[in-house]
Coordinates of C-alpha atoms and ligand atoms in Angstrom, one line a residue:
X1 CA -19.9 10.2 14.6
X2 CA -16.2 10.7 13.9
X3 CA -14.9 12.2 10.7
X4 CA -11.9 10.8 8.8
X5 CA -10.0 12.2 5.9
X6 CA -8.2 9.8 3.6
X7 CA -5.6 11.0 1.2
X8 CA -5.0 8.5 -1.6
X9 CA -8.6 7.2 -1.3
X10 CA -8.5 6.0 -4.9
X11 CA -5.6 3.7 -4.2
X12 CA -5.6 0.1 -2.9
X13 CA -5.3 0.9 0.8
X14 CA -7.5 4.0 0.6
X15 CA -10.4 2.0 -0.8
X16 CA -10.0 -0.7 1.9
X17 CA -9.7 1.9 4.6
X18 CA -12.8 3.7 3.5
X19 CA -14.7 0.4 3.6
X20 CA -13.4 -0.3 7.1
X21 CA -14.2 3.2 8.5
X22 CA -17.7 3.3 7.0
X23 CA -18.4 -0.1 8.7
X24 CA -17.2 1.5 12.0
X25 CA -19.8 4.3 11.5
X26 CA -17.3 7.1 10.4
X27 CA -18.2 9.9 8.1
X28 CA -15.5 9.5 5.5
X29 CA -14.0 12.1 3.2
X30 CA -11.5 11.2 0.5
X31 CA -9.0 13.6 -1.1
X32 CA -8.7 13.2 -4.9
X33 CA -6.5 15.0 -7.4
X34 CA -8.1 16.5 -10.5
X35 CA -7.8 14.4 -13.6
X36 CA -9.4 14.8 -17.1
X37 CA -11.0 11.4 -16.6
X38 CA -12.1 10.1 -13.2
X39 CA -10.5 6.8 -12.2
X40 CA -12.6 5.8 -9.2
X41 CA -12.8 2.0 -9.9
X42 CA -11.7 1.0 -6.5
X43 CA -14.3 3.2 -4.7
X44 CA -17.1 3.0 -7.2
X45 CA -19.1 0.8 -4.7
X46 CA -19.0 3.5 -2.1
X47 CA -19.3 6.8 -4.0
X48 CA -22.8 7.4 -2.5
X49 CA -21.4 7.0 1.0
X50 CA -18.2 9.1 1.0
X51 CA -17.5 12.7 0.2
X52 CA -14.8 13.4 -2.4
X53 CA -12.8 16.7 -2.0
X54 CA -10.2 17.9 -4.5
X55 CA -6.6 18.5 -3.3
X56 CA -3.1 17.7 -4.3
X57 CA 0.0 17.0 -2.2
X58 CA 1.9 19.4 -4.3
X59 CA -0.4 22.3 -3.4
X60 CA -0.3 23.4 0.2
X61 CA -3.3 25.8 -0.1
X62 CA -5.5 23.0 -1.5
X63 CA -4.6 20.9 1.6
X64 CA -5.6 23.7 3.9
X65 CA -8.9 24.1 2.0
X66 CA -9.7 20.4 2.2
X67 CA -9.1 20.3 6.0
X68 CA -11.2 23.5 6.5
X69 CA -14.0 21.9 4.6
X70 CA -13.8 18.4 6.2
X71 CA -12.8 19.3 9.8
X72 CA -11.5 15.7 10.4
X73 CA -10.9 14.0 13.7
X74 CA -8.5 11.6 12.0
X75 CA -6.3 12.1 8.9
X76 CA -4.8 9.1 7.1
X77 CA -2.1 10.3 4.7
X78 CA -1.9 7.4 2.2
X79 CA -1.3 9.4 -0.9
X80 CA 2.1 8.9 -2.5
X81 CA 3.9 7.9 -5.7
X82 CA 4.1 4.3 -4.5
X83 CA 5.7 2.3 -7.4
X84 CA 9.4 1.7 -6.6
X85 CA 10.8 1.5 -10.3
X86 CA 9.1 4.8 -11.2
X87 CA 11.0 6.5 -8.4
X88 CA 14.3 6.1 -10.4
X89 CA 12.6 7.5 -13.5
X90 CA 11.0 10.4 -11.6
X91 CA 13.2 10.9 -8.5
X92 CA 12.4 14.6 -8.0
X93 CA 8.6 14.2 -8.3
X94 CA 8.8 11.2 -6.0
X95 CA 10.4 13.4 -3.4
X96 CA 7.8 16.1 -3.9
X97 CA 4.8 13.7 -3.5
X98 CA 6.2 11.1 -1.1
X99 CA 8.5 13.1 1.1
X100 CA 7.5 16.8 1.1
X101 CA 3.9 15.9 0.5
X102 CA 3.9 14.5 4.1
X103 CA 5.3 17.8 5.4
X104 CA 2.7 19.8 3.5
X105 CA 0.0 17.6 5.0
X106 CA 1.4 17.8 8.6
X107 CA 1.8 21.6 8.3
X108 CA -1.8 22.0 7.0
X109 CA -3.1 19.8 9.9
X110 CA -1.1 21.9 12.4
X111 CA -2.6 25.1 11.0
X112 CA -6.2 24.0 10.6
X113 CA -7.0 21.1 13.1
X114 CA -3.9 20.5 15.3
X115 CA -5.8 18.1 17.6
X116 CA -6.7 15.8 14.7
X117 CA -4.9 12.4 14.9
X118 CA -2.5 11.8 12.0
X119 CA -1.4 8.5 10.3
X120 CA 1.6 8.4 8.0
X121 CA 1.9 5.5 5.5
X122 CA 5.5 4.5 6.1
X123 CA 7.1 1.5 4.4
X124 CA 9.4 -1.5 4.9
X125 CA 11.2 -0.2 1.8
X126 CA 13.0 2.1 4.3
X127 CA 14.9 -0.9 5.7
X128 CA 16.2 -1.6 2.2
X129 CA 19.6 -3.3 2.6
X130 CA 18.5 -4.7 5.9
X131 CA 20.7 -4.2 8.9
X132 CA 19.1 -7.0 10.9
X133 CA 16.6 -9.9 10.5
X134 CA 13.7 -9.6 11.3
X135 CA 13.1 -5.8 11.1
X136 CA 11.5 -4.0 14.1
X137 CA 10.7 -0.4 14.9
X138 CA 14.3 -0.1 16.2
X139 CA 16.1 -1.4 13.0
X140 CA 18.1 1.4 11.3
X141 CA 17.0 2.4 7.8
X142 CA 19.1 1.8 4.6
X143 CA 16.8 2.7 1.8
X144 CA 17.7 1.5 -1.7
X145 CA 15.5 3.5 -4.0
X146 CA 14.5 7.2 -4.3
X147 CA 11.0 6.0 -3.1
X148 CA 12.6 4.4 0.0
X149 CA 14.6 7.6 0.7
X150 CA 11.5 9.7 0.4
X151 CA 9.5 7.4 2.7
X152 CA 12.3 7.6 5.3
X153 CA 12.1 11.5 5.2
X154 CA 8.3 11.3 5.6
X155 CA 8.7 8.9 8.5
X156 CA 11.1 11.2 10.4
X157 CA 9.1 14.4 9.7
X158 CA 6.1 12.6 11.2
X159 CA 8.1 11.8 14.3
X160 CA 9.4 15.3 14.4
X161 CA 6.0 17.0 14.3
X162 CA 5.0 14.7 17.2
X163 CA 8.0 15.7 19.2
X164 CA 8.0 19.4 18.1
X165 CA 4.3 20.2 18.4
X166 CA 2.9 17.4 20.5
X167 CA 0.7 16.3 17.6
X168 CA -0.9 12.9 17.8
X169 CA 1.0 11.7 14.7
X170 CA 1.8 8.0 14.2
X171 CA 3.8 6.2 11.5
X172 CA 2.8 2.7 10.4
X173 CA 5.8 0.8 8.9
X174 CA 3.9 -1.5 6.7
X175 CA 5.4 -4.5 4.9
X176 CA 4.1 -5.4 1.4
X177 CA 0.3 -5.9 1.4
X178 CA -1.7 -7.0 -1.5
X179 CA -5.1 -8.1 -2.7
X180 CA -7.5 -8.1 -5.7
X181 CA -7.4 -4.2 -5.7
X182 CA -3.6 -4.1 -6.1
X183 CA -2.2 -2.1 -9.1
X184 CA -1.3 -4.2 -12.1
X185 CA 2.4 -3.2 -12.1
X186 CA 3.2 -4.7 -8.7
X187 CA 4.6 -8.2 -8.9
X188 CA 1.8 -10.1 -7.1
X189 CA -1.0 -8.6 -9.3
X190 CA 1.2 -9.0 -12.4
X191 CA 1.4 -12.7 -11.6
X192 CA -2.2 -13.3 -10.6
X193 CA -3.4 -11.5 -13.7
X194 CA -1.0 -13.4 -16.0
X195 CA -2.0 -16.7 -14.4
X196 CA -5.7 -16.0 -15.1
X197 CA -4.9 -14.9 -18.7
X198 CA -2.8 -18.0 -19.4
X199 CA -5.5 -20.3 -17.8
X200 CA -8.2 -18.7 -20.1
X201 CA -6.0 -18.9 -23.2
X202 CA -5.4 -15.1 -23.4
X203 CA -1.6 -15.1 -22.9
X204 CA 1.2 -17.7 -23.1
X205 CA 4.1 -16.3 -21.1
X206 CA 4.9 -14.1 -18.1
X207 CA 8.1 -12.1 -18.0
X208 CA 9.4 -11.2 -14.6
X209 CA 12.6 -9.8 -13.0
X210 CA 14.2 -11.1 -9.8
X211 CA 12.5 -14.3 -8.9
X212 CA 14.6 -14.7 -5.7
X213 CA 13.5 -11.5 -4.1
X214 CA 11.8 -12.2 -0.7
X215 CA 8.9 -10.2 0.7
X216 CA 6.8 -10.4 3.9
X217 CA 3.4 -10.3 2.0
X218 CA 0.1 -9.8 3.8
X219 CA -3.5 -8.9 2.9
X220 CA -4.4 -5.2 2.5
X221 CA -7.8 -5.7 4.1
X222 CA -6.0 -6.8 7.3
X223 CA -3.5 -4.0 7.3
X224 CA -5.9 -1.1 7.2
X225 CA -7.3 -2.2 10.6
X226 CA -3.8 -1.6 12.0
X227 CA -3.8 2.0 10.7
X228 CA -7.1 2.6 12.5
X229 CA -5.9 0.9 15.7
X230 CA -2.8 3.2 15.8
X231 CA -5.0 6.3 15.9
X232 CA -7.2 4.9 18.7
X233 CA -4.3 4.7 21.2
X234 CA -4.0 7.5 23.8
X235 CA -0.3 7.9 23.0
X236 CA 0.9 8.1 19.3
X237 CA 3.7 5.8 18.1
X238 CA 5.4 3.9 15.3
X239 CA 4.6 0.3 14.6
X240 CA 5.8 -2.4 12.2
X241 CA 2.9 -4.2 10.5
X242 CA 3.9 -7.6 9.0
X243 CA 3.1 -11.3 8.9
X244 CA 6.5 -12.5 10.2
X245 CA 6.8 -14.8 7.2
X246 CA 8.8 -14.2 4.0
X247 CA 8.4 -15.9 0.6
X248 CA 10.1 -15.5 -2.7
X249 CA 8.6 -14.2 -6.0
X250 CA 9.2 -17.8 -7.2
X251 CA 7.0 -19.1 -4.3
X252 CA 4.2 -16.7 -5.3
X253 CA 4.4 -18.0 -8.9
X254 CA 4.5 -21.7 -7.8
X255 CA 1.3 -21.4 -5.7
X256 CA -0.5 -19.1 -8.2
X257 CA 0.1 -21.4 -11.2
X258 CA -0.5 -24.6 -9.3
X259 CA -3.9 -23.2 -8.1
X260 CA -5.1 -23.4 -11.7
X261 CA -3.4 -26.7 -12.4
X262 CA -0.3 -25.4 -14.2
X263 CA 3.5 -25.4 -13.5
X264 CA 5.1 -22.0 -13.4
X265 CA 8.3 -23.3 -15.0
X266 CA 6.4 -23.8 -18.2
X267 CA 5.4 -20.1 -18.5
X268 CA 7.6 -17.8 -16.5
X269 CA 10.7 -16.3 -18.2
X270 CA 13.1 -13.7 -16.8
X271 CA 13.8 -10.4 -18.4
X272 CA 16.8 -8.4 -17.3
X273 CA 14.9 -5.2 -18.1
X274 CA 12.8 -5.8 -15.0
X275 CA 15.8 -5.8 -12.7
X276 CA 16.3 -2.7 -10.5
X277 CA 19.4 -0.5 -10.2
X278 CA 19.6 -1.4 -6.5
X279 CA 17.4 -4.3 -5.2
X280 CA 15.9 -4.9 -1.8
X281 CA 16.7 -8.6 -1.6
X282 CA 14.7 -9.6 1.4
X283 CA 12.3 -8.2 3.9
X284 CA 10.9 -9.8 7.0
X285 CA 9.0 -7.9 9.7
X286 CA 8.5 -8.5 13.4
X287 CA 5.1 -7.1 14.4
X288 CA 5.4 -8.0 18.1
X289 CA 4.8 -4.4 19.3
X290 CA 1.6 -4.1 17.2
X291 CA 0.4 -7.5 18.6
X292 CA 1.1 -6.5 22.2
X293 CA 0.0 -2.8 22.2
X294 CA -2.7 -2.8 19.4
X295 CA -3.9 -6.3 19.7
X296 CA -3.4 -6.6 15.9
X297 CA -2.6 -9.8 14.0
X298 CA -3.0 -10.8 10.3
X299 CA -5.9 -13.1 9.4
X300 CA -5.2 -14.1 5.8
X301 CA -2.4 -16.6 5.1
X302 CA 0.1 -16.3 2.3
X303 CA -1.5 -19.2 0.4
X304 CA -4.9 -17.7 1.0
X305 CA -3.8 -14.4 -0.4
X306 CA -2.4 -15.9 -3.6
X307 CA -5.5 -17.9 -4.2
X308 CA -7.8 -14.9 -3.5
X309 CA -5.9 -12.8 -6.1
X310 CA -5.9 -15.5 -8.8
X311 CA -9.6 -16.3 -8.2
X312 CA -10.5 -12.6 -8.4
X313 CA -8.6 -12.1 -11.7
X314 CA -10.1 -15.3 -13.2
X315 CA -13.6 -13.9 -12.3
X316 CA -12.8 -10.4 -13.7
X317 CA -11.4 -11.8 -17.0
X318 CA -14.1 -14.5 -17.4
X319 CA -16.8 -11.9 -17.1
X320 CA -15.2 -9.9 -20.0
X321 CA -15.0 -12.9 -22.4
X322 CA -17.6 -13.1 -25.2
X323 CA -20.4 -15.5 -24.3
X324 CA -20.2 -18.8 -26.2
X325 CA -23.2 -19.7 -28.5
X326 CA -24.3 -22.4 -26.1
X327 CA -24.4 -19.9 -23.2
X328 CA -26.0 -17.1 -25.2
Ligands
LIG401 P1 -1.6 3.1 -4.5 O1 -2.6 2.1 -4.8 O2 -0.5 3.4 -5.5 O3 -2.4 4.5 -4.2 C1 -1.7 5.7 -4.1 C2 -2.7 6.9 -3.9 O4 -2.0 8.1 -3.8 C3 -3.7 7.0 -5.1 O5 -5.0 7.3 -4.6 C4 -3.1 8.3 -5.8 O6 -4.1 9.0 -6.5 C5 -2.6 9.1 -4.7 N1 -1.7 10.2 -5.0 C6 -0.5 10.1 -5.6 N2 0.0 11.3 -5.8 C7 -0.8 12.2 -5.3 C8 -0.8 13.6 -5.2 N3 0.2 14.3 -5.6 N4 -1.9 14.2 -4.6 C9 -2.9 13.5 -4.1 N5 -3.0 12.1 -4.2 C10 -2.0 11.5 -4.8 O7 -0.8 2.8 -3.2 P2 -1.3 1.8 -2.0 O8 -0.7 0.5 -2.2 O9 -2.7 2.0 -1.7 O10 -0.4 2.4 -0.7 C11 -0.9 3.5 0.1 C12 0.2 4.1 0.8 O11 0.9 3.2 1.6 C13 1.3 4.8 -0.1 O12 1.8 5.9 0.5 C14 2.3 3.7 -0.2 O13 3.6 4.3 -0.6 C15 2.3 3.1 1.2 N6 2.7 1.8 1.4 C16 2.1 0.8 0.7 C17 2.5 -0.5 0.9 C18 1.9 -1.7 0.1 O14 2.4 -2.8 0.1 N7 0.8 -1.5 -0.6 C19 3.4 -0.8 1.9 C20 4.0 0.2 2.7 C21 3.6 1.5 2.4 P3 -4.4 8.7 -8.1 O15 -5.5 7.7 -8.1 O16 -4.9 10.1 -8.5 O17 -3.2 8.3 -8.8
LIG402 N1 7.0 -4.9 -9.9 C1 7.7 -6.0 -10.3 N2 7.6 -6.5 -11.5 N3 8.5 -6.6 -9.4 C2 9.2 -7.7 -9.7 C3 9.1 -8.2 -11.0 C4 8.3 -7.6 -12.0 O1 8.1 -8.0 -13.1 N4 9.9 -9.3 -11.0 C5 10.4 -9.5 -9.8 N5 10.0 -8.4 -9.0 C6 10.5 -8.2 -7.6 C7 11.0 -6.8 -7.4 O2 12.4 -6.7 -7.9 C8 10.9 -6.7 -5.9 O3 12.0 -7.3 -5.3 C9 9.7 -7.6 -5.6 O4 9.4 -8.3 -6.7 C10 8.4 -6.8 -5.1 O5 8.2 -5.8 -6.1 P1 6.8 -4.9 -6.1 O6 5.6 -5.8 -6.1 O7 7.0 -3.9 -7.2 O8 6.8 -4.2 -4.6 P2 8.0 -3.4 -3.8 O9 8.4 -4.4 -2.7 O10 9.0 -2.9 -4.7 O11 7.2 -2.2 -3.2 C11 5.9 -2.4 -2.6 O12 6.1 -2.6 -1.2 C12 6.6 -1.6 -0.5 C13 6.7 -2.1 1.0 O13 7.9 -2.8 1.2 C14 5.1 -1.1 -2.9 O14 3.8 -1.3 -2.5 C15 5.7 0.1 -2.1 O15 4.8 1.2 -2.2 C16 5.7 -0.3 -0.6 O16 6.2 0.7 0.2

C-alpha cells in the first residue's frame, strides 16, 4: 500500500484527490493548518479514512515533522493562497504561501524523504498575457497578478530541485477546473450559486466583472487523475492539463441560466469593482503531451460542468429551505 501526503487537503482539489487516491488503495494523509474552528466540509465524508496532520507552509519545522510522521511515497503540494484578486490585497503573504511555500516543502522532502515523488500545483495563470495560442509546456510565462508571479516562481523551483538534486518532482500546469466543491468567490461557483438562488426566489440579481474573459474550464474530478498519472511516470516532467476549448464568462452565464429556464440578460449586471488591475483576457491550453505520455483526457464537457454545478447548488439550497406545510 502506497502512502500519499496531500497539502491543501481541505481545498477543492485536495478533497477530490483524496477521494481518487483512496479508491486506488492508498493510505492518505492530509496536511491542515490550525484554525480556531475546523472547516472540513469538503472532506467530511472521508474523515474516518484519512489521517490529518497539522502543518503550515509558513513553518519549515512543521513540514519536516509532518513528513517524518507520514513517511510518504508521494507528496502532492496543493496548498496555496489560490484566489487571484486577494493576491493584490496581500501580495507578500501570497508570495510566502504560494511561492516560498513550495521551496519549504521541497526542502523538507529533500531532508526527510528525498526519494518521495513530488507534485507541484502550477497554474495557467503563469501564462497571463499570453505569448501564443494555444499555450503548451514551451510557451513563455507572462504572469499578470502577484498570484501568477508566485506560481511561476514555484514552478521553476520545482524544475530546479529536479535538476539540482535529481528529485522526482513534476509540475502540473493546470488550466481552470471547477465543480460543486469550488469556493464561492470563483466566478463559476458565484454564477451557479446565484442561478440557484434566483431560481428559488432567494436573490434577484448577479453582479459580475469582466464578462468577456475567456477560460479553458474543465472538471476538477478529471484533473486530479492527471496529477496522479504524472507521479506514476518513471521520468518526472511538466505537463499542461486543459480541455482545449475556451468559453467566456458570458457563455457560462448563458448556459447556467438557460438550464433553469431563465435568460441571463435579465439578471446579470456588471460592477466595475470586480475588474482586476491587470486582467488575464484569454487562456486556452494544448494538453497534447499529457494525452500522448500520460494517456490523460478530460471526460466532462463544458455544458456538463455548468449543469452539474447548477444542479448541485439547487440541491444544496433546496435542502435548506423551510418545509412547506403540505410537505411537513
Ligand atoms: P483551494 O480550494 O483554494 O484550496 C487551497 C488549499 O490550500 C486549502 O486547503 C487551504 O487550507 C490550503 N492552504 C492555504 N494556505 C496554506 C498554508 N499556509 N499552509 C497550509 N495550507 C494552506 O484551491 P484549489 O482550487 O483546490 O487549488 C489547489 C491548488 O491548485 C492551489 O495551489 C491552486 O493555486 C492550484 N491551481 C488551481 C487551479 C483551479 O482552477 N482550481 C488551477 C491551477 C492551479 P485552508 O482550508 O486552511 O484555507
Ligand atoms: N472571481 C470572479 N468574480 N471572477 C470574475 C467575476 C467575478 O465576479 N466576473 C468576471 N470574472 C472573471 C475574472 O476577471 C477572470 O477573468 C475570470 O472571471 C475567472 O476568474 P476566477 O474564477 O476568479 O479564476 P481565475 O482564472 O482568476 O483563477 C483560477 O484559475 C487559475 C488557473 O488559471 C484560480 O483557481 C487560480 O487558483 C488558478 O491558478
